[in-house]
CSV table of C-alpha atoms in Angstrom, one decimal:
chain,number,residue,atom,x,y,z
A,149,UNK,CA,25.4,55.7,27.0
A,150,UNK,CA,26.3,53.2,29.8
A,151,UNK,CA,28.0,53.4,33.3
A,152,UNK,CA,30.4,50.9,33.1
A,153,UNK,CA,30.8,49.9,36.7
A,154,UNK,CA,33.2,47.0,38.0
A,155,UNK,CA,33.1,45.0,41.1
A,156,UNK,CA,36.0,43.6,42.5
A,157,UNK,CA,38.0,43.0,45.6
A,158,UNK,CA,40.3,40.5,45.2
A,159,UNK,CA,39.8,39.1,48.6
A,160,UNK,CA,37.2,35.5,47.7
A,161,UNK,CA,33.9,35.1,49.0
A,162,UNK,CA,32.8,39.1,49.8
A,163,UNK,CA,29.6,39.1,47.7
A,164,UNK,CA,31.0,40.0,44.2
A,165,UNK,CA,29.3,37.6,41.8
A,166,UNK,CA,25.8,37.7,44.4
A,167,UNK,CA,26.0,41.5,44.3
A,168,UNK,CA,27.0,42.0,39.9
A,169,UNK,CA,24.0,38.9,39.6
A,170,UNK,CA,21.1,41.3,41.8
A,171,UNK,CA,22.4,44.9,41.2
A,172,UNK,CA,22.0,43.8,37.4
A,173,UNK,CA,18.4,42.7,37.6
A,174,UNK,CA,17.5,45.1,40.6
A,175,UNK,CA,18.4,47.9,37.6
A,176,UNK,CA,17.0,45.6,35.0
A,177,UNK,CA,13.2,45.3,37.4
A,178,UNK,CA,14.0,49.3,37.6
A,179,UNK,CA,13.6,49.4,33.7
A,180,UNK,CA,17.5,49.7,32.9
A,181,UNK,CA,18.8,47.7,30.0
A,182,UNK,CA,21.8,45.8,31.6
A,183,UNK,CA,25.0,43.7,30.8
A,184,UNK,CA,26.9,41.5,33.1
A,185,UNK,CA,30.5,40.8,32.0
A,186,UNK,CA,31.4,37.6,33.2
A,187,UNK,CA,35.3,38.5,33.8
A,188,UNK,CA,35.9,35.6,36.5
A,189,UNK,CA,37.1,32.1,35.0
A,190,UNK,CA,34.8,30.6,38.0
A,191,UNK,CA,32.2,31.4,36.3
A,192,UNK,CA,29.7,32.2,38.4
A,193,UNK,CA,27.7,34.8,37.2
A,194,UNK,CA,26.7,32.8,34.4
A,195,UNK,CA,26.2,29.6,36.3
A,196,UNK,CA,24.1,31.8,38.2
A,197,UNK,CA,21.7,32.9,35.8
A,198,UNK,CA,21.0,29.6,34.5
A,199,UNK,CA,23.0,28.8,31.6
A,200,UNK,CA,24.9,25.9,31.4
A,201,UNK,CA,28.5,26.5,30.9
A,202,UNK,CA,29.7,23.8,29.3
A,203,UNK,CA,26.7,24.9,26.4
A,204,UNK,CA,27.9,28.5,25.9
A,205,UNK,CA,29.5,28.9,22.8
A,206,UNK,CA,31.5,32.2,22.8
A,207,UNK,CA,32.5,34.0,26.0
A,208,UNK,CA,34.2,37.0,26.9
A,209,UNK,CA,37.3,34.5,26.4
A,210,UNK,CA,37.2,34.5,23.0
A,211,UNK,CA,36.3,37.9,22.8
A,212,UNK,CA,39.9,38.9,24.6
A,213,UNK,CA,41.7,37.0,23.1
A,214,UNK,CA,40.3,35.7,19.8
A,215,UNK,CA,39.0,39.1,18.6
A,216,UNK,CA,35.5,37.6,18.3
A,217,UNK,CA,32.9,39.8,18.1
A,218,UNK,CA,31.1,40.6,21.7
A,219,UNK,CA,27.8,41.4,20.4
A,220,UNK,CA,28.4,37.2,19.7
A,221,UNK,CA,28.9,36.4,23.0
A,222,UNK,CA,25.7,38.4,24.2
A,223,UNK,CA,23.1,36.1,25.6
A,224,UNK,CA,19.2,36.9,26.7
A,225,UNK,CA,18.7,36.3,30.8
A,226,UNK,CA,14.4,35.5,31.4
A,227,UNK,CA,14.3,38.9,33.1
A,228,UNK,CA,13.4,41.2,30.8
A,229,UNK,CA,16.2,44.1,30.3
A,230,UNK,CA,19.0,41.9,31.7
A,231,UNK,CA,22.1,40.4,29.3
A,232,UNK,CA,25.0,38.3,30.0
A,233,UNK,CA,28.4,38.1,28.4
A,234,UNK,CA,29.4,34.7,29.8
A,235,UNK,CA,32.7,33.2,30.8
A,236,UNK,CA,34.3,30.2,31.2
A,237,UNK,CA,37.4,28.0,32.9
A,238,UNK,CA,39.3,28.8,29.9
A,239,UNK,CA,39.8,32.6,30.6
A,240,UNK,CA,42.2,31.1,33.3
A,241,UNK,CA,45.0,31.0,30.6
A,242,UNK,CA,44.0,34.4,29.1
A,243,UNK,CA,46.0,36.1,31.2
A,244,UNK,CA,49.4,34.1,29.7
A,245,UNK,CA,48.0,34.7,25.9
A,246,UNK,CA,47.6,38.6,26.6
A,247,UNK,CA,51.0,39.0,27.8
A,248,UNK,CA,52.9,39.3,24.3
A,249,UNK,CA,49.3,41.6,23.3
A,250,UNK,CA,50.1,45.2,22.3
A,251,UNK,CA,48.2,47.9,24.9
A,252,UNK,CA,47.2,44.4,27.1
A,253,UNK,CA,46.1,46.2,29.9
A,254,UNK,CA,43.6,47.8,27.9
A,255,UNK,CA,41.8,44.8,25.8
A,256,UNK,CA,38.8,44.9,27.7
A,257,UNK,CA,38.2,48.1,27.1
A,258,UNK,CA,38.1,48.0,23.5
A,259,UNK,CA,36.2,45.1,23.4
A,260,UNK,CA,33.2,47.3,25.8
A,261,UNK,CA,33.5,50.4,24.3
A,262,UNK,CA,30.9,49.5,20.8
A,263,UNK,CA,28.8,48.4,23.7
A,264,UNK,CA,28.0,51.3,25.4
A,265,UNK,CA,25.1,52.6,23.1
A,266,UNK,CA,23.4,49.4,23.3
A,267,UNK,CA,22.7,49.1,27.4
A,268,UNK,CA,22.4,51.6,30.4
A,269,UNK,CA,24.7,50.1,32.7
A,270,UNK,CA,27.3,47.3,32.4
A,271,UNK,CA,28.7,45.6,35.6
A,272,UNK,CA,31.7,43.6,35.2
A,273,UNK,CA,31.8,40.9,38.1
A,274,UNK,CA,35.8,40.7,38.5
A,275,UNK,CA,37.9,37.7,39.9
A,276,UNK,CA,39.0,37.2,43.4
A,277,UNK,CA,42.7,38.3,42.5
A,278,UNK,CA,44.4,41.7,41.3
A,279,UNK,CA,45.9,39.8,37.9
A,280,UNK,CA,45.7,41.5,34.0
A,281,UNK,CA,42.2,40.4,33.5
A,282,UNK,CA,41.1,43.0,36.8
A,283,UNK,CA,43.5,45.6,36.2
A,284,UNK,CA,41.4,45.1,32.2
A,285,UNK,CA,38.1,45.4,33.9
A,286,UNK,CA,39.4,48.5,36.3
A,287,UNK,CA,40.6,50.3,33.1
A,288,UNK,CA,37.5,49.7,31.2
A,289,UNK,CA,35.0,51.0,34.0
A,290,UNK,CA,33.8,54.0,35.0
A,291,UNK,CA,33.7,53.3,38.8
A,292,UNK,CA,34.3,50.4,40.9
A,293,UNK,CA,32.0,49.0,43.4
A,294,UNK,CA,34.4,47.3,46.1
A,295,UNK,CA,32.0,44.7,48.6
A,296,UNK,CA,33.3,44.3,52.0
A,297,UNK,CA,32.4,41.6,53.8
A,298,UNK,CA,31.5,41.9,57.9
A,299,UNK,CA,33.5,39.7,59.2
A,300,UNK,CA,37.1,40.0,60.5
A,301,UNK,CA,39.4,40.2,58.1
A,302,UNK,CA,36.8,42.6,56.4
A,303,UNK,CA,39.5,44.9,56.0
A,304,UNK,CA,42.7,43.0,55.1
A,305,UNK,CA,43.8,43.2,51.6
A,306,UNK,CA,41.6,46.9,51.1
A,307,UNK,CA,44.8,48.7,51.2
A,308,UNK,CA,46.3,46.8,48.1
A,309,UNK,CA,43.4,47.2,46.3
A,310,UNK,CA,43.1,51.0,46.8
A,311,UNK,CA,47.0,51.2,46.1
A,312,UNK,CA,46.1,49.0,42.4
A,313,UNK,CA,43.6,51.7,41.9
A,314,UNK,CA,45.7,54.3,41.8
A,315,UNK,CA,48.3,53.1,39.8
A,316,UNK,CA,45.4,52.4,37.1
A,317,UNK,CA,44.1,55.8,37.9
A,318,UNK,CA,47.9,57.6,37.6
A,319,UNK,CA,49.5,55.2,34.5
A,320,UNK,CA,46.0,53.7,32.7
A,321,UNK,CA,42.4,55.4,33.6
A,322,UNK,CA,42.8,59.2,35.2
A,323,UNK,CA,39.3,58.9,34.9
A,324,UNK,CA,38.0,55.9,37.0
A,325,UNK,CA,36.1,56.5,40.3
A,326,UNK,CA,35.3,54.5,43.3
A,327,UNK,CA,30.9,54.5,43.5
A,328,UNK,CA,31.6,52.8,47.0
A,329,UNK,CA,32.2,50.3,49.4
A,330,UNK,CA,29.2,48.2,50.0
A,331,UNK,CA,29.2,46.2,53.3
A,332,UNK,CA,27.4,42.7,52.7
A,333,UNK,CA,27.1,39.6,54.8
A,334,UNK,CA,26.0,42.0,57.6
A,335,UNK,CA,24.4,40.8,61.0
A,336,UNK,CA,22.6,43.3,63.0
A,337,UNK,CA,22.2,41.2,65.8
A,338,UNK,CA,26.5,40.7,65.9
A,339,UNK,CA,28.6,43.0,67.7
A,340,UNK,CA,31.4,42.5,64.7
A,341,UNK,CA,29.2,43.6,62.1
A,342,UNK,CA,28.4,46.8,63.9
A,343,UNK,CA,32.3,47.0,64.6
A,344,UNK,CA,33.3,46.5,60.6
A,345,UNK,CA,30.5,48.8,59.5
A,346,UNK,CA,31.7,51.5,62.0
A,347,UNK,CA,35.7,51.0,61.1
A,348,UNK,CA,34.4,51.3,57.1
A,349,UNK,CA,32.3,54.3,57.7
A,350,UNK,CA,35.1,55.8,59.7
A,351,UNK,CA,38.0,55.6,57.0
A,352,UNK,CA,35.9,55.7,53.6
A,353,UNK,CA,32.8,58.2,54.8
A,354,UNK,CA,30.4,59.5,52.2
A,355,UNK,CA,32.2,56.5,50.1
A,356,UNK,CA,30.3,53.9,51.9
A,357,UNK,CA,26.7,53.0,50.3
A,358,UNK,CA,24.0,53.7,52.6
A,359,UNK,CA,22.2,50.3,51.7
A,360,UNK,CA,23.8,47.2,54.1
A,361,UNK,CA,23.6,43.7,52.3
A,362,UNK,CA,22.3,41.3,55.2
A,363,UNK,CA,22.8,37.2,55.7
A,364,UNK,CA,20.2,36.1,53.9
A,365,UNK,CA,19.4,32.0,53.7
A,366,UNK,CA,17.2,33.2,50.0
A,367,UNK,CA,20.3,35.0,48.6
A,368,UNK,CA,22.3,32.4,49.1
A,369,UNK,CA,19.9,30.0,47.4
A,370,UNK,CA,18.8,31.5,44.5
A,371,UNK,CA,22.2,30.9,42.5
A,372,UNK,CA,21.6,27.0,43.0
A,373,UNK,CA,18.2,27.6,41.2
A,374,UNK,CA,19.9,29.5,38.4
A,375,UNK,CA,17.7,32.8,39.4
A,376,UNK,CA,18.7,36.1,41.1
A,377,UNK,CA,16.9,36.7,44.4
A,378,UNK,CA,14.5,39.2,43.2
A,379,UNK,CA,12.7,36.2,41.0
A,380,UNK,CA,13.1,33.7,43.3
A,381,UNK,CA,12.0,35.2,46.5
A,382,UNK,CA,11.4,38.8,45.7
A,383,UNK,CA,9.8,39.8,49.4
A,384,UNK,CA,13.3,38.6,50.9
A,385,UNK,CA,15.7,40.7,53.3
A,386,UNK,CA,18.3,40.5,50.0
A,387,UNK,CA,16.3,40.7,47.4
A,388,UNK,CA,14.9,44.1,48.5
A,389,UNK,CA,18.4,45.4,49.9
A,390,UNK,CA,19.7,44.8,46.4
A,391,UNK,CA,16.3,47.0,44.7
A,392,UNK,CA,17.5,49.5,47.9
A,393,UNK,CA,20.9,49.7,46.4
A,394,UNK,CA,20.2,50.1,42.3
A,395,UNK,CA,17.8,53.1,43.8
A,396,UNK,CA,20.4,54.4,45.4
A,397,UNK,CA,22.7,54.1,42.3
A,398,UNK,CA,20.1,55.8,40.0
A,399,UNK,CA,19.9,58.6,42.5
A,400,UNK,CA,23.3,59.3,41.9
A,401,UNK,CA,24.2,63.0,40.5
A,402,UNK,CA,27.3,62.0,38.0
C-alpha cells in the first residue's frame, strides 16, 4: 500500500521538481516501486526524466478531467522501480474545466486511490501556486514534503502555505500530515544558509529533515540530460544527499 507523499510550496524555484525527480529514484535505487505524479503544467518532472512532452500521449490531464484511465498514462523511467504519470501545458486550463466538477477538490484523489496497491510510494511534484490542482494533490496525500530554499525570502509565503494546510486538514483531509521541511540550495560556507537553517529549525523543530540539500553544479545538470543525479553522477554532493534523505524516509515509524 503506498505513502502518497506531496511536494509543494507554492513559492517557484525551491527544489520541488529536483527533489520529487531524486527522492523518487533515491527510493526506486533503495528497491521501492515508485510513481511520480506530474501535477505541474511546466512539466518538469517529465522533461526531466527524459520523455519528450510533446510525444506523451495521455497525462494526468486527461486523467482529471477526461476520466481516462491512469494506469494509461503510466510510463516506464530506465531506472528500474521508478514510473512516471506525465503532464503537460494543457493541465493549465484544468483548473477552469474542474470548477463546474462535483467533489472537485477531491478528483485527484480518486484518480490515485486504484493506484496504491501497485507502488510503495507515490510523490506528487505540485505547482508553484496554491490553486485547485494543489489543494487536489494536498487532499490526495498522505503527507507533504514542503522544500525551503536558503536564501532570503526562504521563509515568505510558509505562513500561507501552513494556513492552506489546515483548512484541507479541518474541511477536506483530517488525515494529512506534514513529513517535513527539507532545506535545499544550502551553502555551508554562507552565513545566510546557516541563518535560514537555524530560523527553520527554530520554528518547525523535529519537523525539519535532518538531511540538508546542498548547491550542487551535477544536480542542476542532470535534468538537461533527461537523468536524475543518482545516474548521471551518482558520487555527487546531491546525488548522495538525496539517497541520505529516502533513508531517512524509510526509517520513518508511521
Amino acid at each position: 500500500m503506498a505513502r502518497i507523499i506531496a511536494i509543494a510550496n507554492q513559492k517557484g524555484g525551491v527544489g520541488k521538481t529536483t527533489t520529487a525527480i531524486n527522492l523518487a529514484a533515491s527510493l526506486a535505487v533503495l528497491e521501492k516501486k515508485v510513481l511520480i505524479i506530474d501535477a505541474d503544467a511546466q512539466a518538469n518532472s517529465t522533461s526531466g526524466l527524459g520523455f519528450d512532452v510533446r510525444e506523451v500521449k495521455t497525462t494526468i490531464y486527461e486523467c482529471m478531467v477526461s476520466d481516462a484511465n491512469p494506469a494509461d498514462a503510466i510510463l516506464k523511467c530506465d531506472i528500474d522501480n521508478l514510473y512516471l504519470m506525465p503532464s503537460h501545458i494543457d493541465l493549465v486550463g484544468a483548473e477552469i474545466e474542474m470548477l463546474n466538477m462535483s467533489d472537485r477538490e477531491k478528483i485527484m484523489r480518486r484518480m490515485v486511490e486504484p493506484l496504491r496497491d501497485q507502488f510503495d510510494y507515490i510523490l506528487i511534484d505540485c505547482c508553484p501556486s496554491l490553486g485547485l490542482i494543489t489543494v487536489n494533490a494536498l487532499t490526495a496525500a498522505d503527507s507533504i514534503i514542503i522544500p525551503v530554499q536558503c536564501e532570503y525570502f526562504a521563509l515568505e509565503g510558509l505562513g500561507k502555505l501552513l494556513n492552506t494546510i489546515k483548512i484541507i486538514q479541518k474541511r477536506l483531509h483530517p488525515d494529512l500530515e506534514i513529513e517535513g521541511f527539507l532545506l535545499t540550495m544550502y551553502d555551508a560556507r554562507i552565513n545566510l544558509s546557516n541563518q535560514v537553517l537555524e530560523e527553520v529549525k527554530k520554528h518547525f523543530k523535529d519537523m525539519v529533515f535532518n538531511t540538508l540539500i546542498p548547491r550542487n553544479v551535477r544536480l542542476s545538470e542532470a535534468p538537461s540530460h533527461g537523468k536524475p543525479a543518482i545516474i548521471y553522477d551518482a558520487t555527487s554532493k546531491g546525488a548522495q544527499s538525496y539517497l541520505n534523505l529516502a533513508q531517512e524516509i524509510l526509517d520513518k515509524k508511521y
